[in-house]
Amino acid sequence: MDHLPIFLDVKAKKIIIDGGGTPAARRAERALTAGANVFVFCPNLSPEFDKLLSHPSLTYFPRAPEQADFDGCIVAYGATENDARDEALHRMAKQAGVLVNIADVTKYCDFITPSVVDRSPLIVAVSSGGNAPIIARILRARIEVMLPAAYGRLTKFVGGFRDAVMDKLTSTDQRRHFWENTIEGQVGDFFLAGDAEAAGKRLLEDLNIAATAADTPQMGEVYLVGAGPGDPDLLTFKALRLMQRADVVLYDRLVSDEIMTLVRRDAERVNVGKMPQQHTMVQEDITQLMVSLAKQGKRVLRLKGGDPFIFGRGGEELEELAKHDIPFQVIPGITAASGCASYAGIPLTHRDHAQSCVLITAHGKDGVLDLDWPTLINPSQTVVVYMGLSSLGTLSEQFVKHGLNPATPAAVIDNGTRSNQQVVTGTIGDIHDKVLDSGIKGPALIIIGSVVSLRDDLKWFTESDKAHHQMTLHAQDTL
Ligand code: SAH
């Protein structure tokens, strides 16, 4: 983050505006809306100021500002498009220790003016860090559409009950849970539907129930959530919602950093991928931790790479939760097979190539692969192998030994869907050597079958082109 986002209380404080054109008028307007005493300096004002001049908190000076004008000022804006005046304003503001912003002159800016969605008292401010204000403005327009005007009123309404809730619910977690349930539940629905009275009545009833319940220990909840293979755009809406509600998150090594930034900022984070090395212990420890946190009344987010029910041990964790009568929700995620195949241009089934697709794991003990070979050796089937990178040598040898044509196409996708995705293609006969040459380290997925040849037929680009292509698409999507 290049800038610190803060919302400044400028009520009855002095703000200087140097300029008389449209940008100056916009700044004056916003400062007045926020309750500031605005001092406008300019020999001639555009008609945009006509309405503003009668505002009781605006004082107009038909001259340029001078050093003495900065006494008691907290913020100064320059919008004259005159280099010498910009420079002078900046110098005087600095001398007086005043925060200054000169429109479109980054070197003279202590702060950025964001694009704002105003649903006062709810305010959304968007900034591109000065890099591309147009993107911030486009985003603002999108948010503008998403946020019903009634949200401002809802915020005020909720604010009216803040003290009552503070009194009755003593812990921060209790209050947060109460507000989340209230705003996203019936109270919010009533209010947004225009029935503030019913909303208020319901809120007080819910508050009494919550206050009574607060004295008895509450059972928490576990959200078993699939985070997908890495690209945060592949999360589901529901995953994101629960990620924002969690009190504590237990996450795996496979969950990307970008995804972790989307978890509620104040949630406690436990990296369970970094627990002791012995696997059996790790799983037991994780399950135990989940159970004990839920018993303390916490909302536990168990965040897993891909889909929790595909080689994710989600089932085992749930069995344990069920034993302790802990409520849970399971949210599917995009599994590595779908994510990697899509981002590598390899359709997993295709009428001319594969009528079925099997997902297997090659996580065999001591290099011995205990697989059901007769069902795997089938030219019209795609085989996707999870956790197979370290045994790729044995795996490919065994496939050929059990009758698969050595010329069968194969691909290994490393860090699929992430910005560092790498794809190695070849045949089951030579893929191991090619992977060794590539130096990839995983996580990696192996796809075996004639569908791999479609990647060339589809004229899938080189990896850097592809990454660029995805990014361009992404950027277009964002705009
Ligand atoms: N539940 C997960 C799989 C966990 S097993 C899912 O549904 O995807 C871990 C294995 O998944 C890794 O060894 C690798 O084979 C595969 N995998 C997970 N994420 C991957 C990614 N981004 N790229 C390539 N393979 C991945």
Short mmCIF file of C-alpha atoms in Angstrom, two decimals, residues 14-205:
data_model
loop_
_atom_site.label_atom_id
_atom_site.label_comp_id
_atom_site.label_asym_id
_atom_site.label_seq_id
_atom_site.Cartn_x
_atom_site.Cartn_y
_atom_site.Cartn_z
CA LYS A 14 -10.11 25.72 7.74
CA ILE A 15 -9.50 24.42 4.22
CA ILE A 16 -7.85 26.56 1.54
CA ILE A 17 -8.74 26.21 -2.11
CA ASP A 18 -6.56 27.98 -4.63
CA GLY A 19 -8.39 28.19 -7.96
CA GLY A 20 -11.69 29.16 -9.50
CA GLY A 21 -12.39 26.53 -12.18
CA THR A 22 -14.33 23.28 -12.18
CA PRO A 23 -11.79 21.15 -10.21
CA ALA A 24 -11.63 23.89 -7.55
CA ALA A 25 -15.43 24.03 -7.38
CA ARG A 26 -15.65 20.22 -6.91
CA ARG A 27 -13.13 20.36 -4.08
CA ALA A 28 -14.90 23.27 -2.43
CA GLU A 29 -18.23 21.46 -2.72
CA ARG A 30 -16.91 18.31 -1.10
CA ALA A 31 -15.14 20.19 1.71
CA LEU A 32 -18.35 22.10 2.45
CA THR A 33 -20.36 18.87 2.49
CA ALA A 34 -17.94 17.54 5.09
CA GLY A 35 -18.55 20.64 7.24
CA ALA A 36 -15.30 22.55 6.70
CA ASN A 37 -14.81 26.32 6.62
CA VAL A 38 -13.68 26.82 3.06
CA PHE A 39 -11.49 29.74 1.97
CA VAL A 40 -11.42 30.16 -1.81
CA PHE A 41 -8.66 32.23 -3.42
CA CYS A 42 -8.84 33.36 -7.05
CA PRO A 43 -9.17 36.67 -8.92
CA ASN A 44 -11.99 35.30 -11.05
CA LEU A 45 -14.39 32.46 -10.39
CA SER A 46 -16.21 30.29 -12.92
CA PRO A 47 -20.03 30.25 -12.83
CA GLU A 48 -19.77 26.87 -11.07
CA PHE A 49 -19.09 28.86 -7.90
CA ASP A 50 -22.29 30.90 -8.16
CA LYS A 51 -24.27 28.51 -5.98
CA LEU A 52 -21.41 27.87 -3.58
CA LEU A 53 -20.69 31.54 -2.83
CA SER A 54 -23.85 31.91 -0.78
CA HIS A 55 -22.82 29.02 1.48
CA PRO A 56 -22.29 30.40 5.00
CA SER A 57 -19.07 28.41 5.46
CA LEU A 58 -17.40 29.70 2.30
CA THR A 59 -15.25 32.82 2.32
CA TYR A 60 -14.06 34.24 -0.97
CA PHE A 61 -10.86 36.25 -1.62
CA PRO A 62 -10.33 37.66 -5.13
CA ARG A 63 -6.53 37.23 -4.88
CA ALA A 64 -3.87 34.54 -4.54
CA PRO A 65 -3.29 33.10 -1.04
CA GLU A 66 -0.45 34.41 1.13
CA GLN A 67 1.54 32.79 3.91
CA ALA A 68 -0.57 34.36 6.68
CA ASP A 69 -3.70 32.76 5.20
CA PHE A 70 -2.41 29.36 6.26
CA ASP A 71 -2.76 30.08 9.98
CA GLY A 72 -5.15 27.51 11.47
CA CYS A 73 -5.55 25.72 8.13
CA ILE A 74 -5.42 21.91 8.01
CA VAL A 75 -5.68 21.12 4.31
CA ALA A 76 -4.90 23.10 1.15
CA TYR A 77 -5.95 22.29 -2.41
CA GLY A 78 -4.39 23.81 -5.50
CA ALA A 79 -6.31 23.71 -8.77
CA THR A 80 -5.09 26.65 -10.84
CA GLU A 81 -3.08 24.74 -13.51
CA ASN A 82 -0.44 27.44 -13.06
CA ASP A 83 3.04 26.06 -12.30
CA ALA A 84 4.30 29.10 -10.40
CA ARG A 85 1.18 29.26 -8.26
CA ASP A 86 1.24 25.53 -7.61
CA GLU A 87 4.83 25.80 -6.48
CA ALA A 88 4.07 28.79 -4.23
CA LEU A 89 1.02 27.11 -2.69
CA HIS A 90 3.00 23.98 -1.99
CA ARG A 91 5.84 25.96 -0.42
CA MET A 92 3.55 28.01 1.83
CA ALA A 93 1.52 24.97 2.88
CA LYS A 94 4.70 23.07 3.78
CA GLN A 95 6.01 25.99 5.78
CA ALA A 96 2.77 26.06 7.76
CA GLY A 97 2.75 22.26 8.19
CA VAL A 98 -0.49 21.94 6.23
CA LEU A 99 -1.41 18.87 4.15
CA VAL A 100 -1.50 19.86 0.50
CA ASN A 101 -2.85 18.43 -2.73
CA ILE A 102 -2.26 20.03 -6.12
CA ALA A 103 -4.51 18.62 -8.82
CA ASP A 104 -2.57 16.42 -11.26
CA VAL A 105 0.87 17.32 -9.85
CA THR A 106 1.95 14.22 -7.95
CA LYS A 107 5.18 15.74 -6.64
CA TYR A 108 3.16 18.39 -4.77
CA CYS A 109 0.65 15.98 -3.24
CA ASP A 110 0.72 14.81 0.39
CA PHE A 111 -2.49 12.90 -0.21
CA ILE A 112 -4.76 11.68 -2.96
CA THR A 113 -8.36 12.69 -3.49
CA PRO A 114 -10.23 9.42 -3.94
CA SER A 115 -13.32 8.72 -6.03
CA VAL A 116 -16.16 8.67 -3.58
CA VAL A 117 -19.47 6.87 -3.27
CA ASP A 118 -21.45 8.87 -0.75
CA ARG A 119 -24.15 7.07 1.18
CA SER A 120 -23.51 9.17 4.24
CA PRO A 121 -22.78 8.22 6.89
CA LEU A 122 -21.53 5.30 4.77
CA ILE A 123 -18.69 6.38 2.49
CA VAL A 124 -16.70 4.30 0.01
CA ALA A 125 -13.48 5.86 -1.23
CA VAL A 126 -11.56 4.34 -4.13
CA SER A 127 -8.00 5.23 -5.03
CA SER A 128 -5.61 3.99 -7.70
CA GLY A 129 -2.68 5.50 -5.83
CA GLY A 130 -2.51 8.21 -8.48
CA ASN A 131 -1.68 5.65 -11.19
CA ALA A 132 -4.95 5.54 -13.06
CA PRO A 133 -7.69 7.74 -11.63
CA ILE A 134 -9.92 6.64 -14.49
CA ILE A 135 -9.95 3.07 -13.14
CA ALA A 136 -10.91 4.37 -9.72
CA ARG A 137 -13.71 6.36 -11.31
CA ILE A 138 -15.01 3.39 -13.29
CA LEU A 139 -14.96 1.26 -10.14
CA ARG A 140 -16.74 3.99 -8.26
CA ALA A 141 -19.49 3.94 -10.85
CA ARG A 142 -19.84 0.19 -10.40
CA ILE A 143 -20.05 0.44 -6.65
CA GLU A 144 -22.52 3.30 -7.02
CA VAL A 145 -24.87 0.90 -8.83
CA MET A 146 -24.31 -1.91 -6.32
CA LEU A 147 -25.05 0.09 -3.19
CA PRO A 148 -28.72 0.91 -2.77
CA ALA A 149 -29.30 4.49 -1.64
CA ALA A 150 -31.04 3.10 1.44
CA TYR A 151 -27.70 1.86 2.76
CA GLY A 152 -26.94 5.33 4.03
CA ARG A 153 -30.18 5.34 6.00
CA LEU A 154 -29.55 1.77 7.18
CA THR A 155 -26.16 2.86 8.51
CA LYS A 156 -27.75 5.71 10.46
CA PHE A 157 -30.49 3.44 11.76
CA VAL A 158 -27.96 0.88 12.97
CA GLY A 159 -25.86 3.65 14.53
CA GLY A 160 -28.87 4.56 16.68
CA PHE A 161 -28.68 1.17 18.43
CA ARG A 162 -24.92 1.10 18.93
CA ASP A 163 -24.92 2.14 22.58
CA ALA A 164 -27.72 -0.30 23.49
CA VAL A 165 -25.77 -3.15 21.90
CA MET A 166 -22.55 -2.03 23.60
CA ASP A 167 -24.34 -2.17 26.95
CA LYS A 168 -25.86 -5.60 26.52
CA LEU A 169 -23.15 -7.49 24.68
CA THR A 170 -19.78 -7.20 26.30
CA SER A 171 -17.41 -9.08 24.00
CA THR A 172 -16.31 -7.80 20.60
CA ASP A 173 -17.05 -11.18 18.98
CA GLN A 174 -20.59 -11.22 20.38
CA ARG A 175 -21.25 -7.75 19.07
CA ARG A 176 -19.82 -8.53 15.66
CA HIS A 177 -21.87 -11.72 15.34
CA PHE A 178 -24.97 -9.84 16.45
CA TRP A 179 -24.48 -7.06 13.91
CA GLU A 180 -23.70 -9.45 11.05
CA ASN A 181 -26.84 -11.45 11.75
CA THR A 182 -28.88 -8.30 12.16
CA ILE A 183 -27.77 -6.44 9.07
CA GLU A 184 -27.70 -9.44 6.77
CA GLY A 185 -30.84 -10.93 8.29
CA GLN A 186 -34.45 -9.92 8.82
CA VAL A 187 -33.73 -6.58 10.47
CA GLY A 188 -31.82 -5.41 7.39
CA ASP A 189 -34.51 -6.84 5.12
CA PHE A 190 -37.30 -5.03 6.98
CA PHE A 191 -35.42 -1.77 6.94
CA LEU A 192 -34.47 -1.89 3.27
CA ALA A 193 -38.08 -2.77 2.46
CA GLY A 194 -39.10 0.54 4.10
CA ASP A 195 -40.42 -0.75 7.44
CA ALA A 196 -38.10 0.91 9.94
CA GLU A 197 -40.50 0.33 12.82
CA ALA A 198 -40.60 -3.44 12.34
CA ALA A 199 -36.81 -3.44 11.88
CA GLY A 200 -36.30 -1.58 15.17
CA LYS A 201 -38.68 -3.85 17.06
CA ARG A 202 -37.02 -6.95 15.70
CA LEU A 203 -33.57 -5.62 16.47
CA LEU A 204 -34.43 -5.09 20.14
CA GLU A 205 -36.01 -8.56 20.39
#
